[in-house]
mmCIF file of C-alpha atoms in Angstrom:
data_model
loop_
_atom_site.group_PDB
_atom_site.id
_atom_site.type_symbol
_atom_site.label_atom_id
_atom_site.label_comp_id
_atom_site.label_asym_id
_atom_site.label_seq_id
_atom_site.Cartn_x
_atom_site.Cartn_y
_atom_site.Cartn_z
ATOM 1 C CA UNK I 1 6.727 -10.574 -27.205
ATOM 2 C CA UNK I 2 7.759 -6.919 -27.773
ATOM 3 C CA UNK I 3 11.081 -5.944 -29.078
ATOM 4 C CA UNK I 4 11.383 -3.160 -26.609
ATOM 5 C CA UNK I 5 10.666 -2.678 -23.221
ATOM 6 C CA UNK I 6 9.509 0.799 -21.424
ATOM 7 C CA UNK I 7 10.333 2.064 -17.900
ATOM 8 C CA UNK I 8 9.046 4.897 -16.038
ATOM 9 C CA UNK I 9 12.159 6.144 -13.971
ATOM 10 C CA UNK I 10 12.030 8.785 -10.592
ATOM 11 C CA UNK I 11 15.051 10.587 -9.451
ATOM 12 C CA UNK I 12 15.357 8.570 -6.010
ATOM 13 C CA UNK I 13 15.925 11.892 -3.994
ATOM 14 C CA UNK I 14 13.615 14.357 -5.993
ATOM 15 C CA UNK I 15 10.743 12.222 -6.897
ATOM 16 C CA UNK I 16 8.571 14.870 -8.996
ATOM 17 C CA UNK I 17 11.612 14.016 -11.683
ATOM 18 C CA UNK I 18 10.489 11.151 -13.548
ATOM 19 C CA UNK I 19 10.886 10.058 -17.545
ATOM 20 C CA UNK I 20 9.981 7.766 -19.867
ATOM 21 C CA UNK I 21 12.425 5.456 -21.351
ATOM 22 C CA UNK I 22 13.361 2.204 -23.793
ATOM 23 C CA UNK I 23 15.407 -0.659 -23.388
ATOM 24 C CA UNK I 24 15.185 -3.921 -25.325
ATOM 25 C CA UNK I 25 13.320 -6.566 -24.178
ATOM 26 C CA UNK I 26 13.946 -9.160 -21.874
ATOM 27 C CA UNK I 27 14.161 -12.787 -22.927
ATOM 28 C CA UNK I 28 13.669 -15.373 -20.230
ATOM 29 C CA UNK I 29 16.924 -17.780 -19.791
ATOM 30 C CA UNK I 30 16.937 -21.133 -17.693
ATOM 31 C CA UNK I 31 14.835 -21.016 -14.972
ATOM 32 C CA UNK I 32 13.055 -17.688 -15.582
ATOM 33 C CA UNK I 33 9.780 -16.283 -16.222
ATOM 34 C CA UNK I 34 8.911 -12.802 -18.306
ATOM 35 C CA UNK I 35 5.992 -11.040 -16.947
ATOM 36 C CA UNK I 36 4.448 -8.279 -19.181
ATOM 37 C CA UNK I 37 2.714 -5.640 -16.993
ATOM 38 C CA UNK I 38 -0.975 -4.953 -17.985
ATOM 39 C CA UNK I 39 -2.759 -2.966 -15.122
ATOM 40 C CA UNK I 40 -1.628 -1.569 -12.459
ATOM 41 C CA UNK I 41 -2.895 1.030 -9.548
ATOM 42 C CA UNK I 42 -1.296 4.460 -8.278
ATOM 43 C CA UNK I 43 -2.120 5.028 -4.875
ATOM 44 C CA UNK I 44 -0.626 6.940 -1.817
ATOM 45 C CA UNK I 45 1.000 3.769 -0.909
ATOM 46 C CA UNK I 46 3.071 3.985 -3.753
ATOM 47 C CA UNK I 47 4.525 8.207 -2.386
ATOM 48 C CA UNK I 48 5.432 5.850 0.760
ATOM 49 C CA UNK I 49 7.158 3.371 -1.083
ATOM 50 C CA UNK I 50 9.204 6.283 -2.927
ATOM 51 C CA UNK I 51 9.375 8.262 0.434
ATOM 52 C CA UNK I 52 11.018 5.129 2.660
ATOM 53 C CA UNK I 53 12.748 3.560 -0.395
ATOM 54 C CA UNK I 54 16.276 3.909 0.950
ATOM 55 C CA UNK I 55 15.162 3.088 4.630
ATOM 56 C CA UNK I 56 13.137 0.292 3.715
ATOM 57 C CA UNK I 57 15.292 -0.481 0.798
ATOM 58 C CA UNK I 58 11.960 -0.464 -1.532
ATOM 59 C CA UNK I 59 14.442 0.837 -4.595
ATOM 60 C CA UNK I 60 16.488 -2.248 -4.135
ATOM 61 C CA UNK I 61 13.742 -4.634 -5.627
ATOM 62 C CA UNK I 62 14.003 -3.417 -9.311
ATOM 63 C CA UNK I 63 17.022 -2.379 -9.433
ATOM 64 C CA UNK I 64 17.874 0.209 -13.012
ATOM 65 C CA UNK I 65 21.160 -0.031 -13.095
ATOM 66 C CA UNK I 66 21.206 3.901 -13.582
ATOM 67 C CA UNK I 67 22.809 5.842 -10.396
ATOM 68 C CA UNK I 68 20.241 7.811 -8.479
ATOM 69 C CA UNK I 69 17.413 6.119 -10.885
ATOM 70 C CA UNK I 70 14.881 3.777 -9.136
ATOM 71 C CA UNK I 71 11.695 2.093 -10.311
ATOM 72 C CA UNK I 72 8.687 2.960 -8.464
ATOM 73 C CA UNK I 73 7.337 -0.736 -6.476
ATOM 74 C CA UNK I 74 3.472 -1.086 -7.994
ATOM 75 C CA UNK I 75 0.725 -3.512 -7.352
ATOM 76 C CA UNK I 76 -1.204 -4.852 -10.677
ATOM 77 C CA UNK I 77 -1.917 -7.495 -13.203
ATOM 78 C CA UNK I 78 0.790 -9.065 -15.713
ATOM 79 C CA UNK I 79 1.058 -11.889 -17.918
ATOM 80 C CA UNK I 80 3.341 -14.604 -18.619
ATOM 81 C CA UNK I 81 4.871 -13.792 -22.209
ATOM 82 C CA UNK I 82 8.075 -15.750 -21.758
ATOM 83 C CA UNK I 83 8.870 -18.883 -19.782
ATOM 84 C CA UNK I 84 11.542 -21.082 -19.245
ATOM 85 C CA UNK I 85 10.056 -22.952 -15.884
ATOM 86 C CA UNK I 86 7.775 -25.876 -16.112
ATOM 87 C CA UNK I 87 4.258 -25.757 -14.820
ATOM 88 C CA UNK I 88 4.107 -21.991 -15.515
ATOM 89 C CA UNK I 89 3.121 -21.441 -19.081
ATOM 90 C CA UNK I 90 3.220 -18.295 -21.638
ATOM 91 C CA UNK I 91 -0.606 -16.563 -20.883
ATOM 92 C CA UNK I 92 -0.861 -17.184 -17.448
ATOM 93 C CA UNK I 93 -1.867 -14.398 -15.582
ATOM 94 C CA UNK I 94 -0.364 -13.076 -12.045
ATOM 95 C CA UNK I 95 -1.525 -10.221 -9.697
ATOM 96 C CA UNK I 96 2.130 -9.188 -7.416
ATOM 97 C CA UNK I 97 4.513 -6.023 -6.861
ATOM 98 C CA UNK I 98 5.896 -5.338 -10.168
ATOM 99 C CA UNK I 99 8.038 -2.518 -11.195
ATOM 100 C CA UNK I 100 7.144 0.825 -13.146
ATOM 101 C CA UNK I 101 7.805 -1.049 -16.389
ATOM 102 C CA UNK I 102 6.390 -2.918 -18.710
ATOM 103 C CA UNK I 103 8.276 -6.443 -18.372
ATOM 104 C CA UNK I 104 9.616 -7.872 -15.240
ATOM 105 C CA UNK I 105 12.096 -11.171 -15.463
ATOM 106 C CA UNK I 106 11.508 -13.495 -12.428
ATOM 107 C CA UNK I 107 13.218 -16.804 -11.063
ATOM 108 C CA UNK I 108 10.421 -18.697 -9.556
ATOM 109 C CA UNK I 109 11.565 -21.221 -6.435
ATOM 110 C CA UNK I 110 8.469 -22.366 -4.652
ATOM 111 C CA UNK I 111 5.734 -23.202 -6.853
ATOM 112 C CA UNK I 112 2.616 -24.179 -6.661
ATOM 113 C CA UNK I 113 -1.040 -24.163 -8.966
ATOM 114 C CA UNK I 114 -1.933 -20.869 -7.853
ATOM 115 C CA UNK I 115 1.033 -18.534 -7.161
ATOM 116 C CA UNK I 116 5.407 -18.617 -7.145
ATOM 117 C CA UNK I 117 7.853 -16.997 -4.993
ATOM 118 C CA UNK I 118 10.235 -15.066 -7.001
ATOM 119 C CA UNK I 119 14.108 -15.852 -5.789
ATOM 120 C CA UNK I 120 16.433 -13.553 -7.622
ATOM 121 C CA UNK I 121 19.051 -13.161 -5.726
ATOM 122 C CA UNK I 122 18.795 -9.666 -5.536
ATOM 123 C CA UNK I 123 15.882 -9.848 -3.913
ATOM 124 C CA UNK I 124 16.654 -13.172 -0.946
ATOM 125 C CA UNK I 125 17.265 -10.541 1.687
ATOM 126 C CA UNK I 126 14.190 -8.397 1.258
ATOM 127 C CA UNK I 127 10.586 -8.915 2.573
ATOM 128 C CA UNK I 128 9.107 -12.052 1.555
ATOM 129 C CA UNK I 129 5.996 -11.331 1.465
ATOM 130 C CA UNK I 130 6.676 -8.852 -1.892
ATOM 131 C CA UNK I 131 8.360 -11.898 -3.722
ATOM 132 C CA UNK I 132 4.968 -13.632 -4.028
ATOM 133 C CA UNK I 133 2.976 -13.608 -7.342
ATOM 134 C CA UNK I 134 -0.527 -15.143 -7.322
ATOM 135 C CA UNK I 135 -2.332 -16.676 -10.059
ATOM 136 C CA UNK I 136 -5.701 -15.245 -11.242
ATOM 137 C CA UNK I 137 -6.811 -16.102 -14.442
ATOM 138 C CA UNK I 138 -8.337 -19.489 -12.692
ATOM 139 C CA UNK I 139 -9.903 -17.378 -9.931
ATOM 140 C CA UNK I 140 -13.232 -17.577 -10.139
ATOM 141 C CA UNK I 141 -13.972 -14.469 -8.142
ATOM 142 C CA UNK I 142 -11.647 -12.433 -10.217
ATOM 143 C CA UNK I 143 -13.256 -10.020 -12.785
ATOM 144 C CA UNK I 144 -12.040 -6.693 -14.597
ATOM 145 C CA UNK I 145 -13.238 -4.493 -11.686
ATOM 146 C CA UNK I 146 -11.987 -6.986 -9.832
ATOM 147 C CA UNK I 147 -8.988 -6.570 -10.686
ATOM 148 C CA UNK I 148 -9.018 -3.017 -10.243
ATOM 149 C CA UNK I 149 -10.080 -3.157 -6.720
ATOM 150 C CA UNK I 150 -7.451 -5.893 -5.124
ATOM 151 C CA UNK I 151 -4.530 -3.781 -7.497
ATOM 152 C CA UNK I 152 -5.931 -0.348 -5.583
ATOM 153 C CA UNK I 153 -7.335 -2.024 -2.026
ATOM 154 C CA UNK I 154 -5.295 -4.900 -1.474
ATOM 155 C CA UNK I 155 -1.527 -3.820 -0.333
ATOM 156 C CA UNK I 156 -3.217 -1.045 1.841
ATOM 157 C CA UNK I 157 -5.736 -2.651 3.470
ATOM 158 C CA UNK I 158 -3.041 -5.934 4.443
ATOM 159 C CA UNK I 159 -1.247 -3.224 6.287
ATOM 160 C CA UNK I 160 -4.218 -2.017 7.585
ATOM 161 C CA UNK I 161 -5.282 -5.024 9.041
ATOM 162 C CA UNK I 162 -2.181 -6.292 10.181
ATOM 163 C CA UNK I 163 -1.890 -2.978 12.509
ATOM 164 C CA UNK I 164 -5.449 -3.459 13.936
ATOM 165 C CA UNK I 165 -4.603 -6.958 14.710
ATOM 166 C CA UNK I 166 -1.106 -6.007 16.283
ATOM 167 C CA UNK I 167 -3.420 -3.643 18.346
ATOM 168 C CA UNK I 168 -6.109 -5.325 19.141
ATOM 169 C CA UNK I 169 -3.343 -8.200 20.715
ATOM 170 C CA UNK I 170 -1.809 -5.795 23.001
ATOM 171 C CA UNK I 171 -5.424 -4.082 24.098
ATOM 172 C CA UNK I 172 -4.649 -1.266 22.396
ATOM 173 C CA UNK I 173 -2.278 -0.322 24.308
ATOM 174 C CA UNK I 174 -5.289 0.667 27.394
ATOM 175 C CA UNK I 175 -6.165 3.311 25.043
ATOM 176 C CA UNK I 176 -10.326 4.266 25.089
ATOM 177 C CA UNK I 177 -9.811 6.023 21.267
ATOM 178 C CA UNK I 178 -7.564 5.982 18.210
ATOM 179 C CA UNK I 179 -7.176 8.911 16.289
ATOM 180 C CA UNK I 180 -6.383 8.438 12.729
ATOM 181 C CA UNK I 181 -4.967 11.321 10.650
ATOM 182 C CA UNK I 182 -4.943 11.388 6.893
ATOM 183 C CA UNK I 183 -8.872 10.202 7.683
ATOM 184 C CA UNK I 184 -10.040 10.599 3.661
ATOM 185 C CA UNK I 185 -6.989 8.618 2.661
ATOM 186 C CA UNK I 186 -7.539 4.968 1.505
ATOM 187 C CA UNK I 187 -4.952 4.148 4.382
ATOM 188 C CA UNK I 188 -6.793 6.049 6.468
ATOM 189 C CA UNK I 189 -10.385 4.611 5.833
ATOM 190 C CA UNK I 190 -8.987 0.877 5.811
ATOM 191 C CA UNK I 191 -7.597 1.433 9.063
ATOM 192 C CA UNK I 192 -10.927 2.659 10.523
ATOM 193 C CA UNK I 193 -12.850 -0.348 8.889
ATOM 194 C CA UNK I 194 -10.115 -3.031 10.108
ATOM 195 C CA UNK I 195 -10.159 -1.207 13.899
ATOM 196 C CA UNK I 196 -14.090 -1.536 13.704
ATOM 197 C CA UNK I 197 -13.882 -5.263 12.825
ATOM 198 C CA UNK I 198 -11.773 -5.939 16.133
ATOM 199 C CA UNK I 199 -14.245 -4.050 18.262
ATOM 200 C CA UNK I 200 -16.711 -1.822 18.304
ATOM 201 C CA UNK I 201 -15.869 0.043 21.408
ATOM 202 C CA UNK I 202 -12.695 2.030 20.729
ATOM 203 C CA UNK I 203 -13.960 4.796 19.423
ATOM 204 C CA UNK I 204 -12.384 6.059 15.772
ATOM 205 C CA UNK I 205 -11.368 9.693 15.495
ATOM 206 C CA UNK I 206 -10.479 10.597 11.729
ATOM 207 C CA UNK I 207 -8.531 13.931 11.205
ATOM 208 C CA UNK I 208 -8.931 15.378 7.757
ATOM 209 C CA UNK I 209 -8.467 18.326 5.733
ATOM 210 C CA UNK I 210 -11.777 20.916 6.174
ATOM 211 C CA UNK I 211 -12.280 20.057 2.171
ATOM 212 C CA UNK I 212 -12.812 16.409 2.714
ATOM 213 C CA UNK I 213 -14.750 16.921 5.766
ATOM 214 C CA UNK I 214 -18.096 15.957 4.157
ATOM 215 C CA UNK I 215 -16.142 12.620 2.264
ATOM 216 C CA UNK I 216 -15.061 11.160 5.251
ATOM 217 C CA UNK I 217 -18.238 11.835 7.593
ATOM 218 C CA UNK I 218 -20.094 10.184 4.369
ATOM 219 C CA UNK I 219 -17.734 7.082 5.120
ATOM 220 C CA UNK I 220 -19.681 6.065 8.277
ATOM 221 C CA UNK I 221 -16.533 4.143 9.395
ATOM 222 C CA UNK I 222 -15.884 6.849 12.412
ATOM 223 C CA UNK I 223 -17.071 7.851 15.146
ATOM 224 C CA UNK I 224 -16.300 11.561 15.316
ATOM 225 C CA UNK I 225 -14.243 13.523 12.603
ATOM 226 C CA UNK I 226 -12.622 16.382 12.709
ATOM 227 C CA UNK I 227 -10.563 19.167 10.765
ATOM 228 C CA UNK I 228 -6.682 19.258 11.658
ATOM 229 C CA UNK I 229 -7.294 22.849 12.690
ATOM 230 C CA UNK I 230 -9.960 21.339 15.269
ATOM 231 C CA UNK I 231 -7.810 18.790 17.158
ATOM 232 C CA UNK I 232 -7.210 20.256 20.208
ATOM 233 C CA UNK I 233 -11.202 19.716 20.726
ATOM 234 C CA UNK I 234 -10.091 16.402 21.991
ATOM 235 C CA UNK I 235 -10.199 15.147 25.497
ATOM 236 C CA UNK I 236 -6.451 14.950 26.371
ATOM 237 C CA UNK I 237 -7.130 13.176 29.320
ATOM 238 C CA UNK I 238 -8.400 10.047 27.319
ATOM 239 C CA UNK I 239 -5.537 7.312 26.915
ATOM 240 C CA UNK I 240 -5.287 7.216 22.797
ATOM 241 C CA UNK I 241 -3.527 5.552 20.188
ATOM 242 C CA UNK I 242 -2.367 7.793 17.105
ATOM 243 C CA UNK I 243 -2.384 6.209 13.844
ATOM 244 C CA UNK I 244 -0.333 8.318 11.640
ATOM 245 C CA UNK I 245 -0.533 7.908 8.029
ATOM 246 C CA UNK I 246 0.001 11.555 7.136
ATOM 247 C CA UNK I 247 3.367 11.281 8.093
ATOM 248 C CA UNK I 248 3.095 15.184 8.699
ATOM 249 C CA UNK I 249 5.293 15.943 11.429
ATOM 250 C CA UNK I 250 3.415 19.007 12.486
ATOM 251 C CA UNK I 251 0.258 17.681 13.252
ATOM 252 C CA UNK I 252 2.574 14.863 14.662
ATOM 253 C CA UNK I 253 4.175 17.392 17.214
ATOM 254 C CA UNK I 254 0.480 18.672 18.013
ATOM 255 C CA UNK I 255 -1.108 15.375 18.495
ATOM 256 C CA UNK I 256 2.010 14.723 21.525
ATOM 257 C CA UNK I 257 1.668 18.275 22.747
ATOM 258 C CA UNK I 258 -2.585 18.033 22.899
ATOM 259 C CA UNK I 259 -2.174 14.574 24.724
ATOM 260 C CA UNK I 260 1.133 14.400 26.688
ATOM 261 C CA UNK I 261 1.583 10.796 28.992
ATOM 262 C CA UNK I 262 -2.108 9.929 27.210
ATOM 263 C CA UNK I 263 -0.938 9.146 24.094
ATOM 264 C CA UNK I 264 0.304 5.521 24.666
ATOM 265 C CA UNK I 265 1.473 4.346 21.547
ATOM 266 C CA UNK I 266 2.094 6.050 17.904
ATOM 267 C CA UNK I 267 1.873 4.196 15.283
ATOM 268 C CA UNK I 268 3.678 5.392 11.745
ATOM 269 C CA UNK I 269 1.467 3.946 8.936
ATOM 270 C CA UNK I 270 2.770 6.449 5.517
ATOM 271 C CA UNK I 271 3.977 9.392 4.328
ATOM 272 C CA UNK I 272 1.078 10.716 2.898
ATOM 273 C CA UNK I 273 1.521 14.242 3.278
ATOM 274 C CA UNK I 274 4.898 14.214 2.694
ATOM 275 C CA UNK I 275 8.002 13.301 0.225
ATOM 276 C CA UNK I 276 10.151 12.395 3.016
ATOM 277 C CA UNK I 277 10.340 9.810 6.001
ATOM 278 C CA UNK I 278 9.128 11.434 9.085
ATOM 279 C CA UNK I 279 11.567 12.621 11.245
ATOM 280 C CA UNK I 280 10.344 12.145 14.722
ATOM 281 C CA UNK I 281 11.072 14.319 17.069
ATOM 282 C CA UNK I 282 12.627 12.385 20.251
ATOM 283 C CA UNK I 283 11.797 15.480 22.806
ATOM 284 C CA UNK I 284 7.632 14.759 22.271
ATOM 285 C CA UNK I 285 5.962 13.762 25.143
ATOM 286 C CA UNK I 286 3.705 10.609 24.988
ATOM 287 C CA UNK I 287 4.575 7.319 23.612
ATOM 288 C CA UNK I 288 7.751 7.384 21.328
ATOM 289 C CA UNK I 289 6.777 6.873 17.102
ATOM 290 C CA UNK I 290 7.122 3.571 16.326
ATOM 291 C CA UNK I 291 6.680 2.409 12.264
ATOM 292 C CA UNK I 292 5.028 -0.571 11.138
ATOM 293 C CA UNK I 293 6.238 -2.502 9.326
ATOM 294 C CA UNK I 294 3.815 -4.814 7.784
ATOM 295 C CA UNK I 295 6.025 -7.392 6.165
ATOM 296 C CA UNK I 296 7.461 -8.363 9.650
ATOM 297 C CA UNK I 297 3.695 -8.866 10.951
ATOM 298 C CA UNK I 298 2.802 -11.252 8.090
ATOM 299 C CA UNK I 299 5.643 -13.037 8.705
ATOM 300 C CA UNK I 300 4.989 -13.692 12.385
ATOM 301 C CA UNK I 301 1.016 -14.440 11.722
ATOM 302 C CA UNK I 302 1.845 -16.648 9.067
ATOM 303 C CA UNK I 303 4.018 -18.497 11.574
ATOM 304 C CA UNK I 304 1.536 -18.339 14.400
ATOM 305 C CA UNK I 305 -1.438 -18.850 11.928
ATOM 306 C CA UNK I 306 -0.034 -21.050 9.202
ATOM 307 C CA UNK I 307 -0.418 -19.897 5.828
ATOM 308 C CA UNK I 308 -3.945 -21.856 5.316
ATOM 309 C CA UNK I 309 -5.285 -19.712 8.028
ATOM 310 C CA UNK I 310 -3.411 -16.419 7.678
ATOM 311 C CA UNK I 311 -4.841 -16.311 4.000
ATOM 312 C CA UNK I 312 -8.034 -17.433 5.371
ATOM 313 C CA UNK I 313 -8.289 -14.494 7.701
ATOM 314 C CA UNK I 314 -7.065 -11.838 5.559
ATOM 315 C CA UNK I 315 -9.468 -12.905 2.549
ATOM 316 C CA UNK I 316 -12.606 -12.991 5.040
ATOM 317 C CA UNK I 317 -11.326 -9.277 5.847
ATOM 318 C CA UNK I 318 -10.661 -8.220 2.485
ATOM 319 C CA UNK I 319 -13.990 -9.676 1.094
ATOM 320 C CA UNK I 320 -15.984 -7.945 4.022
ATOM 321 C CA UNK I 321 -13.455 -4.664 2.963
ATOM 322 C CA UNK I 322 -14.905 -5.191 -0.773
ATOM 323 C CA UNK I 323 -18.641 -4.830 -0.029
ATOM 324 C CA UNK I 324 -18.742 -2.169 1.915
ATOM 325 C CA UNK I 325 -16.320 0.028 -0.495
ATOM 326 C CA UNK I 326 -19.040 -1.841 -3.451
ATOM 327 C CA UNK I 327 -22.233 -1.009 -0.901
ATOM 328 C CA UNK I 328 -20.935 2.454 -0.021
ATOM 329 C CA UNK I 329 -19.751 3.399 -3.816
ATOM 330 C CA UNK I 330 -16.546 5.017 -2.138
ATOM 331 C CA UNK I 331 -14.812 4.881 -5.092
ATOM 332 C CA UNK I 332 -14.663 5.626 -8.665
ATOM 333 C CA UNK I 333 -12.440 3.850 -10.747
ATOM 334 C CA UNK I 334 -10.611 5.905 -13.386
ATOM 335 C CA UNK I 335 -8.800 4.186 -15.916
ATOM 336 C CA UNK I 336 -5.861 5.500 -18.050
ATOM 337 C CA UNK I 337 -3.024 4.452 -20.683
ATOM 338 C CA UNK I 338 0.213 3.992 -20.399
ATOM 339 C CA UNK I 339 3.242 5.783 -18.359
ATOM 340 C CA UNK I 340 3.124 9.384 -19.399
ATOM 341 C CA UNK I 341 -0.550 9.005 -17.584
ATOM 342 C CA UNK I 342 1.048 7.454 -14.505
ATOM 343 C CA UNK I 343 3.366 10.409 -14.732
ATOM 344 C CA UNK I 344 1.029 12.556 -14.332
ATOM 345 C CA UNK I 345 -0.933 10.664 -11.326
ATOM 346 C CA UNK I 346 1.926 10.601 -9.356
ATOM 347 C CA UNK I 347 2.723 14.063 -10.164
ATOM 348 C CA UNK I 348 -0.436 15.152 -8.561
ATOM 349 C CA UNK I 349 -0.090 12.649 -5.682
ATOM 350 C CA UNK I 350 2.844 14.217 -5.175
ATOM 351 C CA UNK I 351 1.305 17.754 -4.940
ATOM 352 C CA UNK I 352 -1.172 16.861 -2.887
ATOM 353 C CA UNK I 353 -3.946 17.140 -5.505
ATOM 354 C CA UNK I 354 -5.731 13.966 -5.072
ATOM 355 C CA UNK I 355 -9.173 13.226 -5.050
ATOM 356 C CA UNK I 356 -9.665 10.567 -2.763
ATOM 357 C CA UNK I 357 -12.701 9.650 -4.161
ATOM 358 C CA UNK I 358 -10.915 8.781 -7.414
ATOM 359 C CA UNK I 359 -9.092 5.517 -7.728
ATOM 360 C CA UNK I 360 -5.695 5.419 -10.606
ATOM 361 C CA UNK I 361 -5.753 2.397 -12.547
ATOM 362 C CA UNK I 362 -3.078 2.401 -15.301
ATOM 363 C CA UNK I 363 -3.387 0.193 -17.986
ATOM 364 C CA UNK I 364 -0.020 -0.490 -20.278
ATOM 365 C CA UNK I 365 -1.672 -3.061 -23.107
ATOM 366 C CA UNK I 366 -4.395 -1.986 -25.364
ATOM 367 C CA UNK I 367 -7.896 -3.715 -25.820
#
């Protein structure tokens, strides 16, 4: 095991301010597990997590122990390098929500051949549904571009799904459309492809920026795009459902104004054009903004379900999800060392200067 271990910090309210720093290594005591993060992806999912991290308390899962100094929730690959729990041996590997640092110490509870729940204490009262590691070094369907793809695909598209489902259960609301803004986004496109496997009547409106225009259209997941400028082309007399994962409060405001008493529900999905939580404005006519919250939708389905058949489900989706990103070539998968890279990811992602083509895979341990 190393002697040191590095953390990528962000200021908490002025997230462009991030640094690099060292603390010694963890060592795992009674009862614990040391995971050594090895790859991990950057996605707008992870400008959310930053963006809602005091509302949603995503800071509070790796906590620094530095005032005003979080690390950033990612989704990726580590390896057991420490353990003090039987059944769960040094070289195992684990796919889970890590933090934006090379070793994470765990308490494992539930156990079971192919994953753990971690129960810190610090983390009883958050969503279980982070607090899950799964094994994959005895998946057989697991490979290195694999890997890439759940750490990138994964998180988002479980959202992504759970919304359509949540949907689809109440009707969609009576709506004949759903527009979905952020359109290029990988939020965005998930959403369309989960919406299209629960039916293929509603029709899918993506809103995009006029430069990805051609991307999206190339997608063949909607049925009509459109530039943000070109909105207002819209029926407003159709009944629609607005998925918004920009989290861009003007086209928000636009969206309400274009469709009045039509617009029957509004569903918050991200933050992707922004640094902030939306604010919604409570004067907009149409149906109120209403966030979800995936965590409390896999807990209910898993419930309802059971756990055999909510993992069924979701893996049938994600596997169906897979081929057509594989099919399609929708993504490239670029692949970069260590945290003064991921710096400079989220920097852009930040700055809105991401190629959504382009999917951020950050390795931390060389070949």
């Amino acid at each position: 095991m190393t002697e040191t271990q590095t953390r990528l910090l962000m200021n908490r309210q002025r997230f462009e301010d991030m640094h690099v720093d060292s603390t010694p290594a963890p060592s795992a005591k009674d009862g614990e597990v040391v995971l050594a993060l090895d790859r991990f992806s950057l996605t707008v999912n992870n400008v959310t997590y930053a963006a809602f991290g005091e509302a949603l308390r995503y800071w509070d899962f790796f906590p620094t122990g530095i005032d005003g100094q979080g690390l950033l929730p990612v989704w990726g690959y580590a390896n057991v390098v420490d353990s003090e729990v039987e059944g769960i041996e040094v070289g195992q590997r684990y796919f889970g929500y890590f933090p934006s640092a090379t070793h994470l110490v765990v308490k494992p509870g539930k156990t079971g051949a192919r994953s753990f729940r971690d129960e810190s204490a610090h983390r009883a009262d958050l969503p279980e549904v982070y607090n899950w590691y799964q094994r994959s070094d005895n998946d057989p369907f697991q490979s290195e571009a694999a890997e890439s793809l759940h750490a990138i695909f994964r998180p988002l598209f479980v959202t992504a799904f759970g919304l359509s489902d949540f949907l689809a259960d109440e009707n969609f609301f009576g709506a004949k459309q759903v527009v979905i803004s952020s359109a290029s986004s990988r939020t965005g496109y998930s959403e369309a492809f989960s919406l299209r496997m629960q039916s293929e009547d509603i029709e899918l409106i993506g809103l995009t920026s006029a430069g990805h225009r051609d991307f999206v259209e190339g997608l063949g997941l909607y049925s009509k795009v459109l530039a943000y400028d070109d909105l207002e082309q819209l029926d407003p007399d159709r009944p629609t459902v607005y998925v918004d994962v920009a989290g861009n409060t003007e086209v928000q405001r636009r969206v309400h104004q274009h469709f009045g008493e039509q617009l029957v529900h509004d569903a918050a999905l991200g933050a992707a054009h922004t640094h902030e939580p939306p604010q919604p404005d409570e004067d907009l006519p149409g149906a109120r903004p209403v966030f979800f919250f995936a965590p409390v939708w896999v807990a209910r389905r898993q419930k309802e379900w059971g756990p055999e058949e909510f993992n069924r489900r979701v893996g049938e989706a994600v596997a169906a999800f897979f081929q057509h990103v594989m099919k399609h070539r929708l993504i490239e998968i670029r692949e970069q060392q260590g945290f003064e890279a991921a710096r400079e990811v989220l920097t852009e992602m930040l700055d809105g200067r991401t190629d959504p083509a382009i999917g951020h895979v950050i390795r931390l341990k060389a070949d």
